[in-house]
PDB file of C-alpha atoms in Angstrom:
ATOM      1  CA  ASN X   1      -8.890 -15.476 -15.981  1.00 60.00           C
ATOM      2  CA  ALA X   2     -11.198 -12.764 -14.606  1.00 71.00           C
ATOM      3  CA  GLY X   3      -8.502 -10.186 -13.796  1.00 90.00           C
ATOM      4  CA  VAL X   4      -9.890  -7.480 -11.507  1.00 94.00           C
ATOM      5  CA  THR X   5     -13.563  -7.740 -10.629  1.00 95.00           C
ATOM      6  CA  GLN X   6     -15.515  -4.984  -8.909  1.00 96.00           C
ATOM      7  CA  THR X   7     -18.906  -5.320  -7.274  1.00 96.00           C
ATOM      8  CA  PRO X   8     -21.397  -3.776  -7.438  1.00 96.00           C
ATOM      9  CA  LYS X   9     -21.299  -2.053 -10.834  1.00 95.00           C
ATOM     10  CA  PHE X  10     -23.922   0.528  -9.927  1.00 96.00           C
ATOM     11  CA  ARG X  11     -25.335   1.781  -6.656  1.00 97.00           C
ATOM     12  CA  VAL X  12     -27.514   4.623  -5.448  1.00 97.00           C
ATOM     13  CA  LEU X  13     -27.191   5.611  -1.792  1.00 97.00           C
ATOM     14  CA  LYS X  14     -28.978   8.098   0.365  1.00 97.00           C
ATOM     15  CA  THR X  15     -26.881  10.601   2.285  1.00 98.00           C
ATOM     16  CA  GLY X  16     -25.693   9.049   5.514  1.00 97.00           C
ATOM     17  CA  GLN X  17     -25.978   5.430   4.374  1.00 97.00           C
ATOM     18  CA  SER X  18     -23.002   3.139   4.371  1.00 97.00           C
ATOM     19  CA  MET X  19     -21.736   0.633   1.863  1.00 96.00           C
ATOM     20  CA  THR X  20     -18.746  -1.463   0.904  1.00 98.00           C
ATOM     21  CA  LEU X  21     -17.255  -1.799  -2.543  1.00 98.00           C
ATOM     22  CA  LEU X  22     -15.460  -5.050  -3.244  1.00 97.00           C
ATOM     23  CA  CYS X  23     -12.444  -5.496  -5.464  1.00 98.00           C
ATOM     24  CA  ALA X  24     -11.233  -9.014  -6.181  1.00 97.00           C
ATOM     25  CA  GLN X  25      -8.247 -10.023  -8.283  1.00 96.00           C
ATOM     26  CA  ASP X  26      -7.182 -13.512  -9.288  1.00 94.00           C
ATOM     27  CA  MET X  27      -3.671 -12.668 -10.498  1.00 91.00           C
ATOM     28  CA  ASN X  28      -1.943 -12.997  -7.123  1.00 91.00           C
ATOM     29  CA  HIS X  29      -0.998  -9.312  -7.254  1.00 91.00           C
ATOM     30  CA  GLU X  30       0.603  -7.728  -4.224  1.00 89.00           C
ATOM     31  CA  TYR X  31      -0.357  -4.121  -4.809  1.00 90.00           C
ATOM     32  CA  MET X  32      -3.929  -2.922  -4.965  1.00 93.00           C
ATOM     33  CA  TYR X  33      -5.409   0.546  -5.281  1.00 94.00           C
ATOM     34  CA  TRP X  34      -8.699   2.405  -5.128  1.00 97.00           C
ATOM     35  CA  TYR X  35      -9.211   5.423  -7.356  1.00 96.00           C
ATOM     36  CA  ARG X  36     -12.113   7.723  -7.975  1.00 97.00           C
ATOM     37  CA  GLN X  37     -12.878   9.387 -11.264  1.00 95.00           C
ATOM     38  CA  ASP X  38     -14.890  12.572 -11.494  1.00 93.00           C
ATOM     39  CA  PRO X  39     -16.051  14.343 -14.679  1.00 86.00           C
ATOM     40  CA  GLY X  40     -13.314  16.313 -16.382  1.00 79.00           C
ATOM     41  CA  MET X  41     -10.662  14.939 -14.074  1.00 80.00           C
ATOM     42  CA  GLY X  42      -8.205  12.147 -14.119  1.00 85.00           C
ATOM     43  CA  LEU X  43      -8.268   9.398 -11.550  1.00 92.00           C
ATOM     44  CA  ARG X  44      -7.314  10.258  -7.990  1.00 94.00           C
ATOM     45  CA  LEU X  45      -5.902   7.774  -5.513  1.00 93.00           C
ATOM     46  CA  ILE X  46      -8.038   7.140  -2.415  1.00 96.00           C
ATOM     47  CA  HIS X  47      -6.198   4.329  -0.602  1.00 95.00           C
ATOM     48  CA  TYR X  48      -3.760   1.639  -1.518  1.00 92.00           C
ATOM     49  CA  SER X  49      -2.284  -1.600  -0.200  1.00 92.00           C
ATOM     50  CA  VAL X  50       1.175  -3.083  -0.657  1.00 87.00           C
ATOM     51  CA  GLY X  51       0.160  -6.522   0.550  1.00 89.00           C
ATOM     52  CA  GLU X  52      -2.214  -8.549   2.666  1.00 93.00           C
ATOM     53  CA  GLY X  53      -2.972  -6.828   5.942  1.00 93.00           C
ATOM     54  CA  THR X  54      -1.570  -3.457   4.856  1.00 92.00           C
ATOM     55  CA  THR X  55      -3.333  -0.258   3.847  1.00 93.00           C
ATOM     56  CA  ALA X  56      -2.283   3.354   3.384  1.00 91.00           C
ATOM     57  CA  LYS X  57      -3.835   6.682   2.509  1.00 92.00           C
ATOM     58  CA  GLY X  58      -3.667   8.158  -0.931  1.00 90.00           C
ATOM     59  CA  GLU X  59      -4.490  11.586  -2.238  1.00 89.00           C
ATOM     60  CA  VAL X  60      -8.168  11.820  -1.234  1.00 95.00           C
ATOM     61  CA  PRO X  61      -8.768   9.417   1.689  1.00 96.00           C
ATOM     62  CA  ASP X  62     -11.260  11.403   3.762  1.00 96.00           C
ATOM     63  CA  GLY X  63     -14.626   9.699   4.186  1.00 96.00           C
ATOM     64  CA  TYR X  64     -13.322   6.282   3.130  1.00 98.00           C
ATOM     65  CA  ASN X  65     -11.872   3.272   4.886  1.00 97.00           C
ATOM     66  CA  VAL X  66     -10.271   0.174   3.420  1.00 97.00           C
ATOM     67  CA  SER X  67      -9.285  -3.325   4.411  1.00 97.00           C
ATOM     68  CA  ARG X  68      -7.115  -6.021   2.881  1.00 97.00           C
ATOM     69  CA  LEU X  69      -7.725  -9.109   4.999  1.00 95.00           C
ATOM     70  CA  LYS X  70      -7.051 -11.446   2.082  1.00 96.00           C
ATOM     71  CA  LYS X  71      -4.482 -10.894  -0.614  1.00 95.00           C
ATOM     72  CA  GLN X  72      -7.006 -11.171  -3.404  1.00 96.00           C
ATOM     73  CA  ASN X  73      -9.567  -8.745  -1.966  1.00 97.00           C
ATOM     74  CA  PHE X  74      -9.450  -5.016  -1.315  1.00 98.00           C
ATOM     75  CA  LEU X  75     -12.549  -3.464   0.231  1.00 98.00           C
ATOM     76  CA  LEU X  76     -13.496   0.199   0.141  1.00 98.00           C
ATOM     77  CA  GLY X  77     -15.986   1.389   2.732  1.00 98.00           C
ATOM     78  CA  LEU X  78     -18.085   4.505   2.973  1.00 97.00           C
ATOM     79  CA  GLU X  79     -19.315   4.865   6.545  1.00 93.00           C
ATOM     80  CA  SER X  80     -21.631   7.822   5.990  1.00 96.00           C
ATOM     81  CA  ALA X  81     -22.071   8.635   2.338  1.00 97.00           C
ATOM     82  CA  ALA X  82     -22.138  12.247   1.172  1.00 97.00           C
ATOM     83  CA  PRO X  83     -23.149  13.695  -2.208  1.00 97.00           C
ATOM     84  CA  SER X  84     -19.504  14.675  -2.759  1.00 96.00           C
ATOM     85  CA  GLN X  85     -18.722  10.965  -2.955  1.00 97.00           C
ATOM     86  CA  THR X  86     -20.797  10.573  -6.086  1.00 97.00           C
ATOM     87  CA  SER X  87     -18.211   9.273  -8.508  1.00 97.00           C
ATOM     88  CA  VAL X  88     -16.977   6.307 -10.476  1.00 96.00           C
ATOM     89  CA  TYR X  89     -14.669   4.127  -8.417  1.00 97.00           C
ATOM     90  CA  PHE X  90     -11.937   2.028  -9.982  1.00 96.00           C
ATOM     91  CA  CYS X  91      -9.843  -0.642  -8.395  1.00 97.00           C
ATOM     92  CA  ALA X  92      -6.435  -1.493  -9.819  1.00 94.00           C
ATOM     93  CA  SER X  93      -3.744  -4.018  -9.082  1.00 93.00           C
ATOM     94  CA  THR X  94      -0.186  -4.799 -10.085  1.00 88.00           C
ATOM     95  CA  GLN X  95       2.366  -7.402  -9.200  1.00 80.00           C
ATOM     96  CA  ASP X  96       5.461  -6.071 -10.824  1.00 67.00           C
ATOM     97  CA  ARG X  97       7.534  -4.074  -8.336  1.00 58.00           C
ATOM     98  CA  HIS X  98       8.975  -2.091 -11.203  1.00 57.00           C
ATOM     99  CA  ARG X  99       5.648  -1.681 -12.933  1.00 60.00           C
ATOM    100  CA  ASN X 100       6.975  -3.019 -16.217  1.00 65.00           C
ATOM    101  CA  TYR X 101       3.580  -4.355 -17.107  1.00 65.00           C
ATOM    102  CA  GLY X 102       1.459  -1.522 -15.839  1.00 77.00           C
ATOM    103  CA  TYR X 103      -1.670  -1.815 -13.835  1.00 87.00           C
ATOM    104  CA  THR X 104      -4.856  -3.827 -14.361  1.00 90.00           C
ATOM    105  CA  PHE X 105      -8.045  -1.918 -13.712  1.00 93.00           C
ATOM    106  CA  GLY X 106     -11.485  -3.202 -12.833  1.00 95.00           C
ATOM    107  CA  SER X 107     -14.573  -2.170 -14.762  1.00 93.00           C
ATOM    108  CA  GLY X 108     -15.627   0.406 -12.202  1.00 95.00           C
ATOM    109  CA  THR X 109     -18.467   1.074  -9.769  1.00 96.00           C
ATOM    110  CA  ARG X 110     -20.729   4.000 -10.507  1.00 96.00           C
ATOM    111  CA  LEU X 111     -21.956   5.403  -7.198  1.00 97.00           C
ATOM    112  CA  THR X 112     -24.583   8.092  -6.818  1.00 97.00           C
ATOM    113  CA  VAL X 113     -25.296   9.628  -3.415  1.00 97.00           C
ATOM    114  CA  VAL X 114     -28.576  11.524  -3.216  1.00 97.00           C
TER     115      VAL X 114
ATOM    116  CA  GLU Z   1       3.044  18.244  -5.540  1.00 82.00           C
ATOM    117  CA  LEU Z   2       3.168  16.499  -8.871  1.00 86.00           C
ATOM    118  CA  LYS Z   3       1.045  18.077 -11.586  1.00 91.00           C
ATOM    119  CA  VAL Z   4       0.246  16.340 -14.836  1.00 94.00           C
ATOM    120  CA  GLU Z   5      -1.147  18.358 -17.702  1.00 95.00           C
ATOM    121  CA  GLN Z   6      -2.487  16.991 -20.941  1.00 96.00           C
ATOM    122  CA  ASN Z   7      -3.313  18.917 -24.028  1.00 95.00           C
ATOM    123  CA  PRO Z   8      -5.454  19.226 -25.843  1.00 95.00           C
ATOM    124  CA  LEU Z   9      -8.384  18.302 -23.625  1.00 94.00           C
ATOM    125  CA  PHE Z  10     -10.606  17.734 -26.625  1.00 94.00           C
ATOM    126  CA  LEU Z  11      -9.523  16.748 -30.092  1.00 93.00           C
ATOM    127  CA  SER Z  12     -11.674  16.192 -33.122  1.00 94.00           C
ATOM    128  CA  MET Z  13      -9.878  14.997 -36.186  1.00 91.00           C
ATOM    129  CA  GLN Z  14     -10.629  13.450 -39.513  1.00 93.00           C
ATOM    130  CA  GLU Z  15      -9.826   9.911 -40.413  1.00 95.00           C
ATOM    131  CA  GLY Z  16      -6.480   9.548 -42.078  1.00 95.00           C
ATOM    132  CA  LYS Z  17      -4.888  12.527 -40.326  1.00 95.00           C
ATOM    133  CA  ASN Z  18      -1.996  12.526 -37.897  1.00 96.00           C
ATOM    134  CA  TYR Z  19      -1.974  14.198 -34.515  1.00 94.00           C
ATOM    135  CA  THR Z  20      -0.122  14.301 -31.203  1.00 96.00           C
ATOM    136  CA  ILE Z  21      -1.350  14.431 -27.621  1.00 97.00           C
ATOM    137  CA  TYR Z  22       1.035  15.992 -25.128  1.00 98.00           C
ATOM    138  CA  CYS Z  23       1.573  15.117 -21.489  1.00 97.00           C
ATOM    139  CA  ASN Z  24       3.668  17.462 -19.341  1.00 96.00           C
ATOM    140  CA  TYR Z  25       4.507  16.793 -15.727  1.00 95.00           C
ATOM    141  CA  SER Z  26       6.052  18.904 -13.035  1.00 94.00           C
ATOM    142  CA  THR Z  27       8.521  16.764 -11.090  1.00 87.00           C
ATOM    143  CA  THR Z  28      11.173  14.211 -11.866  1.00 82.00           C
ATOM    144  CA  SER Z  29       9.887  10.817 -12.874  1.00 79.00           C
ATOM    145  CA  ASP Z  30      10.952   8.178 -15.333  1.00 73.00           C
ATOM    146  CA  ARG Z  31       7.742   6.193 -15.295  1.00 86.00           C
ATOM    147  CA  LEU Z  32       4.973   7.210 -17.601  1.00 92.00           C
ATOM    148  CA  TYR Z  33       1.852   5.296 -18.547  1.00 93.00           C
ATOM    149  CA  TRP Z  34      -0.733   5.778 -21.256  1.00 96.00           C
ATOM    150  CA  TYR Z  35      -4.279   4.465 -20.948  1.00 95.00           C
ATOM    151  CA  ARG Z  36      -7.319   4.390 -23.146  1.00 96.00           C
ATOM    152  CA  GLN Z  37     -10.868   4.638 -21.807  1.00 94.00           C
ATOM    153  CA  ASP Z  38     -14.020   4.082 -23.831  1.00 94.00           C
ATOM    154  CA  PRO Z  39     -17.250   5.640 -22.545  1.00 89.00           C
ATOM    155  CA  GLY Z  40     -18.550   3.810 -19.501  1.00 87.00           C
ATOM    156  CA  LYS Z  41     -15.638   1.390 -19.577  1.00 90.00           C
ATOM    157  CA  SER Z  42     -12.507   0.747 -17.588  1.00 90.00           C
ATOM    158  CA  LEU Z  43      -8.976   1.840 -18.406  1.00 93.00           C
ATOM    159  CA  GLU Z  44      -6.990  -0.171 -20.890  1.00 92.00           C
ATOM    160  CA  SER Z  45      -3.217  -0.075 -20.647  1.00 91.00           C
ATOM    161  CA  LEU Z  46      -1.576   1.119 -23.865  1.00 95.00           C
ATOM    162  CA  PHE Z  47       2.051   1.849 -23.070  1.00 93.00           C
ATOM    163  CA  VAL Z  48       4.475   1.722 -20.182  1.00 91.00           C
ATOM    164  CA  LEU Z  49       7.488   4.016 -20.612  1.00 91.00           C
ATOM    165  CA  LEU Z  50      10.234   3.424 -18.087  1.00 85.00           C
ATOM    166  CA  SER Z  51      13.225   5.461 -19.155  1.00 84.00           C
ATOM    167  CA  ASN Z  52      14.332   8.596 -20.897  1.00 85.00           C
ATOM    168  CA  GLY Z  53      14.077   8.253 -24.638  1.00 88.00           C
ATOM    169  CA  ALA Z  54      11.716   5.286 -24.473  1.00 89.00           C
ATOM    170  CA  VAL Z  55       9.594   4.882 -27.558  1.00 94.00           C
ATOM    171  CA  LYS Z  56       6.883   2.303 -28.001  1.00 95.00           C
ATOM    172  CA  GLN Z  57       4.537   1.654 -30.880  1.00 97.00           C
ATOM    173  CA  GLU Z  58       1.387  -0.367 -31.256  1.00 95.00           C
ATOM    174  CA  GLY Z  59      -0.506  -0.119 -34.503  1.00 96.00           C
ATOM    175  CA  ARG Z  60      -1.307   3.501 -35.250  1.00 96.00           C
ATOM    176  CA  LEU Z  61      -0.215   4.716 -31.809  1.00 97.00           C
ATOM    177  CA  MET Z  62       3.293   5.632 -30.769  1.00 98.00           C
ATOM    178  CA  ALA Z  63       4.343   6.935 -27.377  1.00 97.00           C
ATOM    179  CA  SER Z  64       7.605   8.537 -26.330  1.00 96.00           C
ATOM    180  CA  LEU Z  65       9.139   9.868 -23.150  1.00 95.00           C
ATOM    181  CA  ASP Z  66      11.587  12.704 -22.600  1.00 93.00           C
ATOM    182  CA  THR Z  67      12.311  12.816 -18.891  1.00 91.00           C
ATOM    183  CA  LYS Z  68      14.567  15.843 -19.154  1.00 92.00           C
ATOM    184  CA  ALA Z  69      11.782  17.878 -20.703  1.00 93.00           C
ATOM    185  CA  ARG Z  70       9.238  16.117 -18.470  1.00 94.00           C
ATOM    186  CA  LEU Z  71       7.190  15.429 -21.547  1.00 95.00           C
ATOM    187  CA  SER Z  72       5.525  12.424 -23.090  1.00 96.00           C
ATOM    188  CA  THR Z  73       3.734  12.339 -26.408  1.00 97.00           C
ATOM    189  CA  LEU Z  74       1.150  10.024 -27.884  1.00 98.00           C
ATOM    190  CA  HIS Z  75       1.222  10.201 -31.654  1.00 97.00           C
ATOM    191  CA  ILE Z  76      -1.637   8.992 -33.774  1.00 96.00           C
ATOM    192  CA  THR Z  77      -0.906   8.071 -37.352  1.00 96.00           C
ATOM    193  CA  ALA Z  78      -3.597   7.916 -40.031  1.00 94.00           C
ATOM    194  CA  ALA Z  79      -6.412   7.980 -37.503  1.00 93.00           C
ATOM    195  CA  VAL Z  80      -9.345   5.605 -37.819  1.00 94.00           C
ATOM    196  CA  HIS Z  81     -12.748   5.820 -36.155  1.00 94.00           C
ATOM    197  CA  ASP Z  82     -11.959   2.955 -33.762  1.00 94.00           C
ATOM    198  CA  LEU Z  83      -9.400   5.163 -32.036  1.00 96.00           C
ATOM    199  CA  SER Z  84     -12.126   7.445 -30.711  1.00 96.00           C
ATOM    200  CA  ALA Z  85     -11.784   7.343 -26.905  1.00 96.00           C
ATOM    201  CA  THR Z  86     -10.390   9.291 -23.984  1.00 95.00           C
ATOM    202  CA  TYR Z  87      -6.664   8.949 -23.506  1.00 97.00           C
ATOM    203  CA  PHE Z  88      -4.974   9.447 -20.165  1.00 96.00           C
ATOM    204  CA  CYS Z  89      -1.352   9.743 -19.274  1.00 96.00           C
ATOM    205  CA  ALA Z  90      -0.259   8.928 -15.741  1.00 94.00           C
ATOM    206  CA  VAL Z  91       3.055   9.569 -14.041  1.00 92.00           C
ATOM    207  CA  GLY Z  92       4.481   7.179 -11.495  1.00 86.00           C
ATOM    208  CA  GLU Z  93       5.700   8.666  -8.224  1.00 81.00           C
ATOM    209  CA  GLY Z  94       7.434   6.640  -5.520  1.00 74.00           C
ATOM    210  CA  LEU Z  95       5.515   6.142  -2.289  1.00 66.00           C
ATOM    211  CA  SER Z  96       7.768   4.171  -0.013  1.00 61.00           C
ATOM    212  CA  ASN Z  97      10.832   2.018   0.299  1.00 53.00           C
ATOM    213  CA  PHE Z  98       8.775  -0.938  -0.803  1.00 55.00           C
ATOM    214  CA  GLY Z  99       9.092   0.191  -4.380  1.00 58.00           C
ATOM    215  CA  ASN Z 100       5.477   1.083  -4.437  1.00 68.00           C
ATOM    216  CA  GLU Z 101       4.298   4.046  -6.414  1.00 76.00           C
ATOM    217  CA  LYS Z 102       1.188   6.032  -6.962  1.00 80.00           C
ATOM    218  CA  LEU Z 103      -0.078   7.203 -10.310  1.00 86.00           C
ATOM    219  CA  THR Z 104      -0.981  10.822 -10.882  1.00 90.00           C
ATOM    220  CA  PHE Z 105      -3.255  11.119 -13.870  1.00 93.00           C
ATOM    221  CA  GLY Z 106      -3.708  13.849 -16.382  1.00 94.00           C
ATOM    222  CA  THR Z 107      -7.232  15.104 -17.006  1.00 93.00           C
ATOM    223  CA  GLY Z 108      -7.504  13.131 -20.215  1.00 94.00           C
ATOM    224  CA  THR Z 109      -7.854  13.945 -23.897  1.00 95.00           C
ATOM    225  CA  ARG Z 110     -11.188  13.150 -25.452  1.00 95.00           C
ATOM    226  CA  LEU Z 111     -10.432  12.141 -29.013  1.00 96.00           C
ATOM    227  CA  THR Z 112     -13.142  11.980 -31.649  1.00 96.00           C
ATOM    228  CA  ILE Z 113     -12.301  10.668 -35.095  1.00 95.00           C
ATOM    229  CA  ILE Z 114     -14.656  11.898 -37.772  1.00 92.00           C
ATOM    230  CA  PRO Z 115     -15.184   9.628 -40.788  1.00 87.00           C
TER     231      PRO Z 115
END
């Protein structure tokens, strides 16, 4: 049981390049989320999905796009990377509508934009 | 806008001592989560608190929730070195009629246990 798997784990981009971060979960969870974590701050929600084919904006969505074409996968895209997007990105998922069991987080993707 | 404040931000304590981390939040919510994060690692779920007065314990950690005071505490009893980590609280806030919610995180408390 892999849980939530994020790829890649590390990436260095040049300003203006694009990339896609992949989040895959094998727990049949409905709800999936992308967060970013910056030094000295808690996690902030970028985008989220309440099910296959759905996406919605979170707290800090600018500069990012997402897609949820398959229930198990949630993709985060950066169309034109900027240094301000240097961060650690975490994907999370949950099945329980009432969140009784909390959220499962992936191991993170450390992205540096130079 | 929901604000979540943790204190202290940094805590250095000796093994065997007791201490409490505080999590205050600014709007009504009855869903509070505690996570642990080791350096370079992901977040590990510690406690899910879903109602006023909820208290949960696991080993040397105990978490409680007072929704009227908008306060949760994480109490550490007889600290051991293995508890060194950053601890985050997160408050659940409803997003839509689908029962979805978003988590608003505190800034974290970096706990260092000194042998």
